[in-house]
PDB file of C-alpha atoms in Angstrom:
ATOM      1  CA  MET M   1       6.246  13.744 -21.043  1.00  0.00           C
ATOM      2  CA  VAL M   2       3.755  11.967 -18.685  1.00  0.00           C
ATOM      3  CA  LEU M   3       4.270   8.249 -18.226  1.00  0.00           C
ATOM      4  CA  GLY M   4       1.087   7.675 -16.277  1.00  0.00           C
ATOM      5  CA  TYR M   5      -1.203   8.107 -13.526  1.00  0.00           C
ATOM      6  CA  CYS M   6      -1.180   6.858  -9.791  1.00  0.00           C
ATOM      7  CA  MET M   7      -4.053   7.339  -7.574  1.00  0.00           C
ATOM      8  CA  ALA M   8      -3.738   7.556  -3.825  1.00  0.00           C
ATOM      9  CA  ASP M   9      -0.894   7.253  -1.761  1.00  0.00           C
ATOM     10  CA  CYS M  10      -1.019   4.242   0.531  1.00  0.00           C
ATOM     11  CA  PRO M  11      -4.599   4.375   1.298  1.00  0.00           C
ATOM     12  CA  PRO M  12      -5.725   2.473   4.186  1.00  0.00           C
ATOM     13  CA  LEU M  13      -7.654  -0.807   2.895  1.00  0.00           C
ATOM     14  CA  THR M  14      -7.078  -3.426   5.451  1.00  0.00           C
ATOM     15  CA  ASP M  15      -8.614  -3.404   8.918  1.00  0.00           C
ATOM     16  CA  ASN M  16      -5.085  -3.330  10.290  1.00  0.00           C
ATOM     17  CA  GLU M  17      -4.136  -0.287   7.964  1.00  0.00           C
ATOM     18  CA  ALA M  18      -7.227   1.427   9.262  1.00  0.00           C
ATOM     19  CA  GLU M  19      -6.439   0.817  12.864  1.00  0.00           C
ATOM     20  CA  TRP M  20      -2.973   1.808  12.463  1.00  0.00           C
ATOM     21  CA  ASN M  21      -3.992   5.211  11.183  1.00  0.00           C
ATOM     22  CA  GLY M  22      -7.098   6.041  12.853  1.00  0.00           C
ATOM     23  CA  SER M  23      -9.360   5.480   9.847  1.00  0.00           C
ATOM     24  CA  THR M  24     -12.087   3.246   8.600  1.00  0.00           C
ATOM     25  CA  THR M  25     -12.543   0.500   5.756  1.00  0.00           C
ATOM     26  CA  TRP M  26     -15.219  -0.018   2.837  1.00  0.00           C
ATOM     27  CA  PRO M  27     -16.586  -3.016   4.426  1.00  0.00           C
ATOM     28  CA  ARG M  28     -17.229  -1.082   7.614  1.00  0.00           C
ATOM     29  CA  ARG M  29     -18.442   1.995   5.935  1.00  0.00           C
ATOM     30  CA  LEU M  30     -20.814  -0.216   3.430  1.00  0.00           C
ATOM     31  CA  ARG M  31     -22.577  -2.407   5.546  1.00  0.00           C
ATOM     32  CA  ASN M  32     -23.953   0.663   7.338  1.00  0.00           C
ATOM     33  CA  PHE M  33     -25.526   2.382   4.798  1.00  0.00           C
ATOM     34  CA  ALA M  34     -29.140   2.409   3.556  1.00  0.00           C
ATOM     35  CA  ALA M  35     -30.859  -0.611   1.956  1.00  0.00           C
ATOM     36  CA  GLU M  36     -31.079   1.217  -1.776  1.00  0.00           C
ATOM     37  CA  ALA M  37     -27.285   2.039  -1.387  1.00  0.00           C
ATOM     38  CA  PRO M  38     -25.313  -0.355  -4.138  1.00  0.00           C
ATOM     39  CA  GLY M  39     -22.568  -0.989  -1.897  1.00  0.00           C
ATOM     40  CA  LYS M  40     -24.911  -2.157   0.992  1.00  0.00           C
ATOM     41  CA  ARG M  41     -26.511  -4.596  -1.700  1.00  0.00           C
ATOM     42  CA  ALA M  42     -23.598  -5.804  -2.854  1.00  0.00           C
ATOM     43  CA  TYR M  43     -22.286  -6.539   1.090  1.00  0.00           C
ATOM     44  CA  VAL M  44     -25.539  -8.154   2.086  1.00  0.00           C
ATOM     45  CA  ASP M  45     -25.274 -10.250  -1.616  1.00  0.00           C
ATOM     46  CA  PHE M  46     -21.792 -11.629  -0.427  1.00  0.00           C
ATOM     47  CA  MET M  47     -22.638 -12.514   3.132  1.00  0.00           C
ATOM     48  CA  ARG M  48     -25.871 -14.364   1.775  1.00  0.00           C
ATOM     49  CA  GLU M  49     -23.197 -16.212  -0.264  1.00  0.00           C
ATOM     50  CA  ARG M  50     -20.781 -16.800   2.201  1.00  0.00           C
ATOM     51  CA  TYR M  51     -23.028 -18.016   4.899  1.00  0.00           C
ATOM     52  CA  GLY M  52     -26.308 -19.070   3.428  1.00  0.00           C
ATOM     53  CA  ASP M  53     -28.570 -19.304   6.204  1.00  0.00           C
ATOM     54  CA  VAL M  54     -28.591 -15.885   8.537  1.00  0.00           C
ATOM     55  CA  SER M  55     -28.205 -17.576  11.536  1.00  0.00           C
ATOM     56  CA  GLY M  56     -24.321 -18.410  10.645  1.00  0.00           C
ATOM     57  CA  PHE M  57     -23.802 -14.272  10.108  1.00  0.00           C
ATOM     58  CA  ASN M  58     -25.818 -13.749  13.580  1.00  0.00           C
ATOM     59  CA  ALA M  59     -23.561 -16.052  15.173  1.00  0.00           C
ATOM     60  CA  THR M  60     -20.481 -14.224  14.112  1.00  0.00           C
ATOM     61  CA  TYR M  61     -21.671 -10.726  14.566  1.00  0.00           C
ATOM     62  CA  GLY M  62     -23.999 -11.235  17.714  1.00  0.00           C
ATOM     63  CA  THR M  63     -26.955  -9.972  15.549  1.00  0.00           C
ATOM     64  CA  ARG M  64     -30.835 -11.198  15.701  1.00  0.00           C
ATOM     65  CA  PHE M  65     -31.641 -10.595  12.047  1.00  0.00           C
ATOM     66  CA  ASP M  66     -34.632 -13.273  11.093  1.00  0.00           C
ATOM     67  CA  ALA M  67     -33.646 -13.156   7.596  1.00  0.00           C
ATOM     68  CA  TRP M  68     -31.153 -11.260   4.839  1.00  0.00           C
ATOM     69  CA  PRO M  69     -33.804  -8.556   4.068  1.00  0.00           C
ATOM     70  CA  ASP M  70     -33.556  -7.389   7.311  1.00  0.00           C
ATOM     71  CA  LEU M  71     -29.725  -6.749   7.212  1.00  0.00           C
ATOM     72  CA  ARG M  72     -30.209  -4.992   3.917  1.00  0.00           C
ATOM     73  CA  ASN M  73     -32.800  -2.529   5.612  1.00  0.00           C
ATOM     74  CA  ALA M  74     -30.532  -2.268   8.701  1.00  0.00           C
ATOM     75  CA  ARG M  75     -28.789   1.125   8.811  1.00  0.00           C
ATOM     76  CA  ASN M  76     -25.701   1.636  11.123  1.00  0.00           C
ATOM     77  CA  TRP M  77     -26.426  -1.787  12.871  1.00  0.00           C
ATOM     78  CA  ARG M  78     -22.588  -2.179  13.068  1.00  0.00           C
ATOM     79  CA  PRO M  79     -19.938   0.287  14.884  1.00  0.00           C
ATOM     80  CA  ASP M  80     -17.222   1.175  12.783  1.00  0.00           C
ATOM     81  CA  GLN M  81     -14.428  -0.271  14.734  1.00  0.00           C
ATOM     82  CA  ALA M  82     -12.374  -3.045  14.381  1.00  0.00           C
ATOM     83  CA  PRO M  83     -13.635  -6.737  14.089  1.00  0.00           C
ATOM     84  CA  ALA M  84     -14.727  -8.239  17.060  1.00  0.00           C
ATOM     85  CA  ASN M  85     -13.345 -11.852  16.177  1.00  0.00           C
ATOM     86  CA  GLU M  86     -11.576 -13.530  13.343  1.00  0.00           C
ATOM     87  CA  ALA M  87     -14.352 -14.765  11.683  1.00  0.00           C
ATOM     88  CA  GLU M  88     -15.393 -10.951  11.029  1.00  0.00           C
ATOM     89  CA  ARG M  89     -12.220 -10.044  10.094  1.00  0.00           C
ATOM     90  CA  ARG M  90     -12.144 -12.677   7.764  1.00  0.00           C
ATOM     91  CA  ASP M  91     -15.198 -11.808   6.214  1.00  0.00           C
ATOM     92  CA  SER M  92     -14.220  -7.971   6.083  1.00  0.00           C
ATOM     93  CA  ALA M  93     -10.733  -8.805   4.093  1.00  0.00           C
ATOM     94  CA  ALA M  94     -13.116 -11.031   1.644  1.00  0.00           C
ATOM     95  CA  PHE M  95     -15.582  -8.465   0.740  1.00  0.00           C
ATOM     96  CA  LEU M  96     -12.759  -5.948   0.487  1.00  0.00           C
ATOM     97  CA  LEU M  97     -11.141  -7.350  -2.219  1.00  0.00           C
ATOM     98  CA  LEU M  98     -14.867  -7.134  -3.845  1.00  0.00           C
ATOM     99  CA  CYS M  99     -14.697  -3.620  -3.115  1.00  0.00           C
ATOM    100  CA  VAL M 100     -11.197  -2.768  -4.675  1.00  0.00           C
ATOM    101  CA  GLU M 101     -12.189  -4.886  -7.943  1.00  0.00           C
ATOM    102  CA  ARG M 102     -15.033  -2.847  -8.521  1.00  0.00           C
ATOM    103  CA  TYR M 103     -12.895   0.738  -7.889  1.00  0.00           C
ATOM    104  CA  TYR M 104      -9.992  -0.428  -9.954  1.00  0.00           C
ATOM    105  CA  SER M 105     -12.595  -1.327 -12.891  1.00  0.00           C
ATOM    106  CA  VAL M 106     -14.456   1.841 -12.656  1.00  0.00           C
ATOM    107  CA  ALA M 107     -11.236   3.757 -12.370  1.00  0.00           C
ATOM    108  CA  ARG M 108      -9.114   2.171 -14.848  1.00  0.00           C
ATOM    109  CA  ALA M 109     -12.357   2.264 -17.371  1.00  0.00           C
ATOM    110  CA  ALA M 110     -12.890   6.237 -16.452  1.00  0.00           C
ATOM    111  CA  LEU M 111      -8.775   6.821 -17.269  1.00  0.00           C
ATOM    112  CA  ARG M 112      -8.750   4.631 -20.444  1.00  0.00           C
ATOM    113  CA  ARG M 113     -11.637   6.749 -21.554  1.00  0.00           C
ATOM    114  CA  ALA M 114      -9.816  10.022 -21.265  1.00  0.00           C
ATOM    115  CA  ASP M 115      -6.204   8.978 -22.089  1.00  0.00           C
ATOM    116  CA  PRO M 116      -5.710   5.249 -23.695  1.00  0.00           C
ATOM    117  CA  ASN M 117      -1.980   6.117 -24.399  1.00  0.00           C
ATOM    118  CA  HIS M 118      -0.703   6.004 -21.047  1.00  0.00           C
ATOM    119  CA  LEU M 119       0.130   3.859 -17.894  1.00  0.00           C
ATOM    120  CA  PHE M 120      -2.378   3.173 -15.253  1.00  0.00           C
ATOM    121  CA  LEU M 121      -0.258   2.649 -12.101  1.00  0.00           C
ATOM    122  CA  GLY M 122      -2.980   2.353  -9.487  1.00  0.00           C
ATOM    123  CA  ASP M 123      -2.407   3.262  -5.856  1.00  0.00           C
ATOM    124  CA  LYS M 124       0.636   2.809  -3.889  1.00  0.00           C
ATOM    125  CA  ILE M 125       0.073   0.186  -2.147  1.00  0.00           C
ATOM    126  CA  ASN M 126       1.442  -0.397   1.435  1.00  0.00           C
ATOM    127  CA  GLY M 127       4.159  -2.908   1.334  1.00  0.00           C
ATOM    128  CA  ASP M 128       5.093  -2.501   5.105  1.00  0.00           C
ATOM    129  CA  THR M 129       1.708  -3.709   6.458  1.00  0.00           C
ATOM    130  CA  ASP M 130      -0.693  -6.892   5.718  1.00  0.00           C
ATOM    131  CA  GLY M 131      -2.665  -6.111   2.707  1.00  0.00           C
ATOM    132  CA  LEU M 132       0.011  -6.024  -0.244  1.00  0.00           C
ATOM    133  CA  HIS M 133      -0.568  -9.554  -1.291  1.00  0.00           C
ATOM    134  CA  SER M 134      -3.884 -10.153  -1.503  1.00  0.00           C
ATOM    135  CA  VAL M 135      -4.617  -6.788  -2.639  1.00  0.00           C
ATOM    136  CA  ALA M 136      -1.659  -6.714  -5.561  1.00  0.00           C
ATOM    137  CA  ALA M 137      -3.493 -10.230  -6.976  1.00  0.00           C
ATOM    138  CA  VAL M 138      -6.710  -8.145  -7.734  1.00  0.00           C
ATOM    139  CA  THR M 139      -5.190  -4.436  -8.455  1.00  0.00           C
ATOM    140  CA  SER M 140      -2.755  -6.159 -11.204  1.00  0.00           C
ATOM    141  CA  ARG M 141      -5.555  -7.411 -13.145  1.00  0.00           C
ATOM    142  CA  PHE M 142      -6.047  -3.936 -13.896  1.00  0.00           C
ATOM    143  CA  THR M 143      -2.915  -1.925 -13.537  1.00  0.00           C
ATOM    144  CA  ASP M 144       0.324  -1.999 -15.618  1.00  0.00           C
ATOM    145  CA  LEU M 145       2.300  -2.733 -12.804  1.00  0.00           C
ATOM    146  CA  VAL M 146       2.724  -2.998  -9.063  1.00  0.00           C
ATOM    147  CA  ASN M 147       3.345   0.481  -7.458  1.00  0.00           C
ATOM    148  CA  THR M 148       4.462   0.031  -3.660  1.00  0.00           C
ATOM    149  CA  GLN M 149       5.413   1.471  -0.710  1.00  0.00           C
ATOM    150  CA  HIS M 150       8.223  -0.725   0.999  1.00  0.00           C
ATOM    151  CA  TYR M 151      11.116   0.104   3.054  1.00  0.00           C
ATOM    152  CA  ALA M 152      12.780  -3.225   3.781  1.00  0.00           C
ATOM    153  CA  ARG M 153      16.436  -3.553   3.218  1.00  0.00           C
ATOM    154  CA  TRP M 154      17.166  -5.719   0.185  1.00  0.00           C
ATOM    155  CA  GLU M 155      16.735  -9.051   1.416  1.00  0.00           C
ATOM    156  CA  GLY M 156      13.075  -7.940   2.617  1.00  0.00           C
ATOM    157  CA  GLN M 157      12.636  -6.230  -1.068  1.00  0.00           C
ATOM    158  CA  ARG M 158      13.382  -9.155  -2.501  1.00  0.00           C
ATOM    159  CA  GLU M 159      11.372 -11.661  -0.523  1.00  0.00           C
ATOM    160  CA  THR M 160       8.330  -9.453  -1.199  1.00  0.00           C
ATOM    161  CA  MET M 161       8.816  -9.684  -4.963  1.00  0.00           C
ATOM    162  CA  ASP M 162       9.970 -13.242  -5.434  1.00  0.00           C
ATOM    163  CA  ARG M 163       6.752 -14.024  -3.542  1.00  0.00           C
ATOM    164  CA  LEU M 164       4.385 -11.840  -5.507  1.00  0.00           C
ATOM    165  CA  THR M 165       5.628 -12.188  -8.935  1.00  0.00           C
ATOM    166  CA  ASP M 166       3.936 -15.565  -9.713  1.00  0.00           C
ATOM    167  CA  THR M 167       0.756 -14.001  -8.697  1.00  0.00           C
ATOM    168  CA  VAL M 168       1.060 -10.703 -10.407  1.00  0.00           C
ATOM    169  CA  GLY M 169       2.863 -11.589 -13.274  1.00  0.00           C
ATOM    170  CA  GLN M 170       3.612  -7.468 -13.695  1.00  0.00           C
ATOM    171  CA  PRO M 171       6.847  -5.111 -13.158  1.00  0.00           C
ATOM    172  CA  PHE M 172       7.192  -3.842  -9.922  1.00  0.00           C
ATOM    173  CA  LEU M 173       7.826  -0.102  -9.015  1.00  0.00           C
ATOM    174  CA  ASN M 174       8.791   0.672  -5.660  1.00  0.00           C
ATOM    175  CA  GLY M 175       6.958   3.844  -5.096  1.00  0.00           C
ATOM    176  CA  ASP M 176       8.356   5.192  -1.695  1.00  0.00           C
ATOM    177  CA  ALA M 177      11.649   3.525  -0.447  1.00  0.00           C
ATOM    178  CA  ALA M 178      14.354   5.186   2.054  1.00  0.00           C
ATOM    179  CA  TYR M 179      16.896   3.997   4.814  1.00  0.00           C
ATOM    180  CA  THR M 180      17.568   6.831   7.144  1.00  0.00           C
ATOM    181  CA  THR M 181      19.779   7.769   9.848  1.00  0.00           C
ATOM    182  CA  PRO M 182      18.558   9.565  13.046  1.00  0.00           C
ATOM    183  CA  THR M 183      19.932  13.232  14.027  1.00  0.00           C
ATOM    184  CA  LYS M 184      19.057  15.602  16.824  1.00  0.00           C
ATOM    185  CA  THR M 185      16.360  17.181  14.995  1.00  0.00           C
ATOM    186  CA  MET M 186      15.108  13.962  13.323  1.00  0.00           C
ATOM    187  CA  PRO M 187      14.989  11.504  15.948  1.00  0.00           C
ATOM    188  CA  ASN M 188      12.469   9.333  14.729  1.00  0.00           C
ATOM    189  CA  PRO M 189      12.875   9.119  10.443  1.00  0.00           C
ATOM    190  CA  HIS M 190      10.754   6.725   8.332  1.00  0.00           C
ATOM    191  CA  GLY M 191      12.812   3.748   6.962  1.00  0.00           C
ATOM    192  CA  GLN M 192      15.107   1.416   8.693  1.00  0.00           C
ATOM    193  CA  HIS M 193      17.694   3.305  11.283  1.00  0.00           C
ATOM    194  CA  ALA M 194      21.714   2.815  10.103  1.00  0.00           C
ATOM    195  CA  ARG M 195      24.294   3.896  12.642  1.00  0.00           C
ATOM    196  CA  ASP M 196      25.410   6.440  10.197  1.00  0.00           C
ATOM    197  CA  MET M 197      25.485   7.943   6.484  1.00  0.00           C
ATOM    198  CA  ALA M 198      28.360   5.212   5.329  1.00  0.00           C
ATOM    199  CA  GLU M 199      25.863   2.479   6.314  1.00  0.00           C
ATOM    200  CA  ARG M 200      22.591   4.142   4.810  1.00  0.00           C
ATOM    201  CA  ALA M 201      24.773   4.449   1.740  1.00  0.00           C
ATOM    202  CA  LEU M 202      25.842   1.087   1.848  1.00  0.00           C
ATOM    203  CA  TRP M 203      22.180  -0.146   2.209  1.00  0.00           C
ATOM    204  CA  THR M 204      21.040   2.339  -0.655  1.00  0.00           C
ATOM    205  CA  ARG M 205      23.508   0.802  -2.934  1.00  0.00           C
ATOM    206  CA  GLU M 206      22.599  -2.887  -1.996  1.00  0.00           C
ATOM    207  CA  PHE M 207      18.967  -2.413  -2.877  1.00  0.00           C
ATOM    208  CA  MET M 208      19.442  -0.401  -5.801  1.00  0.00           C
ATOM    209  CA  GLU M 209      21.869  -2.416  -7.632  1.00  0.00           C
ATOM    210  CA  ASN M 210      19.714  -5.714  -6.673  1.00  0.00           C
ATOM    211  CA  ALA M 211      16.860  -4.629  -7.566  1.00  0.00           C
ATOM    212  CA  THR M 212      17.790  -2.538 -10.503  1.00  0.00           C
ATOM    213  CA  ALA M 213      19.274  -6.228 -11.711  1.00  0.00           C
ATOM    214  CA  ARG M 214      15.961  -7.647 -11.720  1.00  0.00           C
ATOM    215  CA  PRO M 215      14.179  -8.178 -15.039  1.00  0.00           C
ATOM    216  CA  ASP M 216      10.559  -7.476 -13.094  1.00  0.00           C
ATOM    217  CA  PHE M 217      11.856  -4.233 -11.420  1.00  0.00           C
ATOM    218  CA  VAL M 218      11.515  -1.151 -13.425  1.00  0.00           C
ATOM    219  CA  GLY M 219      12.519   1.836 -10.789  1.00  0.00           C
ATOM    220  CA  TRP M 220      11.945   3.641  -7.187  1.00  0.00           C
ATOM    221  CA  HIS M 221      11.213   6.966  -5.707  1.00  0.00           C
ATOM    222  CA  MET M 222      13.512   7.511  -3.127  1.00  0.00           C
ATOM    223  CA  CYS M 223      11.545   9.623  -0.146  1.00  0.00           C
ATOM    224  CA  GLY M 224      12.510  12.110  -0.009  1.00  0.00           C
ATOM    225  CA  MET M 225      14.882  14.994  -1.390  1.00  0.00           C
ATOM    226  CA  ILE M 226      15.501  17.234   2.079  1.00  0.00           C
ATOM    227  CA  ASP M 227      15.044  16.533   5.401  1.00  0.00           C
ATOM    228  CA  THR M 228      12.342  17.521   7.733  1.00  0.00           C
ATOM    229  CA  ALA M 229      12.731  18.040  11.361  1.00  0.00           C
ATOM    230  CA  ASN M 230      10.875  17.413  14.408  1.00  0.00           C
ATOM    231  CA  THR M 231      10.175  21.115  14.928  1.00  0.00           C
ATOM    232  CA  MET M 232       7.910  20.956  11.570  1.00  0.00           C
ATOM    233  CA  PRO M 233       4.024  21.134  12.152  1.00  0.00           C
ATOM    234  CA  GLY M 234       3.155  17.401  11.727  1.00  0.00           C
ATOM    235  CA  LYS M 235       6.521  15.907  11.993  1.00  0.00           C
ATOM    236  CA  GLU M 236       6.755  15.912  15.674  1.00  0.00           C
ATOM    237  CA  GLN M 237       6.749  12.045  16.065  1.00  0.00           C
ATOM    238  CA  ALA M 238       8.233  10.669  12.823  1.00  0.00           C
ATOM    239  CA  GLN M 239      10.280  12.858  10.250  1.00  0.00           C
ATOM    240  CA  HIS M 240      11.395  12.370   6.524  1.00  0.00           C
ATOM    241  CA  GLN M 241      15.158  12.331   5.413  1.00  0.00           C
ATOM    242  CA  GLY M 242      16.428  13.354   2.256  1.00  0.00           C
ATOM    243  CA  LEU M 243      19.340  13.340   0.253  1.00  0.00           C
ATOM    244  CA  MET M 244      20.203  16.904   1.561  1.00  0.00           C
ATOM    245  CA  THR M 245      20.198  18.773   5.343  1.00  0.00           C
ATOM    246  CA  THR M 246      17.614  21.086   6.103  1.00  0.00           C
ATOM    247  CA  ARG M 247      20.238  23.860   4.832  1.00  0.00           C
ATOM    248  CA  GLY M 248      20.093  22.363   1.160  1.00  0.00           C
ATOM    249  CA  GLU M 249      23.673  20.469   1.582  1.00  0.00           C
ATOM    250  CA  PHE M 250      23.881  16.912   0.275  1.00  0.00           C
ATOM    251  CA  TYR M 251      24.875  14.136   2.413  1.00  0.00           C
ATOM    252  CA  PRO M 252      28.148  13.406   0.510  1.00  0.00           C
ATOM    253  CA  GLU M 253      27.706   9.559   0.892  1.00  0.00           C
ATOM    254  CA  MET M 254      24.316   9.630  -0.593  1.00  0.00           C
ATOM    255  CA  GLU M 255      25.261  11.756  -3.058  1.00  0.00           C
ATOM    256  CA  ALA M 256      28.039   9.424  -4.374  1.00  0.00           C
ATOM    257  CA  THR M 257      26.117   6.530  -4.193  1.00  0.00           C
ATOM    258  CA  VAL M 258      22.740   7.939  -6.050  1.00  0.00           C
ATOM    259  CA  ARG M 259      25.004   9.429  -8.773  1.00  0.00           C
ATOM    260  CA  ASP M 260      26.794   6.179  -9.232  1.00  0.00           C
ATOM    261  CA  ILE M 261      24.135   4.117  -9.522  1.00  0.00           C
ATOM    262  CA  SER M 262      22.168   6.545 -11.916  1.00  0.00           C
ATOM    263  CA  ASP M 263      24.785   6.662 -13.967  1.00  0.00           C
ATOM    264  CA  ARG M 264      25.286   2.755 -14.416  1.00  0.00           C
ATOM    265  CA  LEU M 265      21.386   1.936 -14.561  1.00  0.00           C
ATOM    266  CA  TYR M 266      21.235   0.664 -17.682  1.00  0.00           C
ATOM    267  CA  VAL M 267      24.555  -1.309 -17.556  1.00  0.00           C
ATOM    268  CA  ILE M 268      23.088  -3.134 -14.469  1.00  0.00           C
ATOM    269  CA  ALA M 269      19.865  -3.733 -15.888  1.00  0.00           C
ATOM    270  CA  THR M 270      21.072  -5.431 -19.168  1.00  0.00           C
ATOM    271  CA  SER M 271      23.880  -7.145 -17.840  1.00  0.00           C
ATOM    272  CA  SER M 272      21.813  -9.265 -15.432  1.00  0.00           C
ATOM    273  CA  GLY M 273      20.781 -11.847 -17.374  1.00  0.00           C
TER     274      GLY M 273
END
C-alpha cells in the first residue's frame, strides 16, 4: 500500500528560510569546514570557478586570502549568519543548488537500491518562501513529482504551477494546504484567514475543484484533521486548524465541502479536458 517516500517537511534551504526559523544553510556550514571535508573542497572549487582571481572573492567577503588554498585551509573564517551583501547572497544561492543536486542524487540512489518500485517524492518544498522555483528546478531532475507546501488561495496556487510547469515538467502534489478561521483559542492559525467557516469552505472548494481539474495536479494534503489551541505547548504563537474542533466535532461547512469534492474527484479530473 506504499505509494512513495517523502523526506523532510519544508527543510530550510535558502538564506531567507534560515533567517525565518533561526537555522542555517549548507553554504554557510560547508564553507567553514576543514580543508579535507568534501563540502569545503566543493565550495572552494565553486568560488574559484565563479571568481577566477581570489581578489574578487576578497572584495565580496572582506577577506585577505592570498590564494585559493588559503581559503581551503581556513576553518570557521565566516560567521554563520545572514549574507552581508547581495553578492554574497547570490553566491550562496548558486552554491546551494549544487548542494541540493548532490543531496538529491545521493538520496535517490540510496532509495532506488533499497526499493526500485515506489515513488521518490523528495522533500516537501516550501512554496510560501523564496526558494521553490530555483530549488524545484534541481530536485525535479530526481523526483517523480513536485511536492510542495503552499497556503495560497487558488489564484496564487495556479500562478505558482503555471510558472513552474515548463521548468519542472512534472505533476504537482500540494503536501500542505489549508485555509483557516481564527477562533478565541486559535487566534493565529496557519493559512490565509477567512471571515467565517462559510468563506473558508468556499476557498477550499475553489482550490480543490480548480486544482483537481488540472492534468498536472495529483492531489493535496489538508493541514490538518483536528484543531490545536494556543494553550498547547509549542502552539502559543501559531496554531493548526483542522476539519474538527478540539472536541472532535466536524465543522459542518468543511465536512460537506470535503465530502463533496472527494466523491467527485475522478469526475472533475477526467472531464477537464
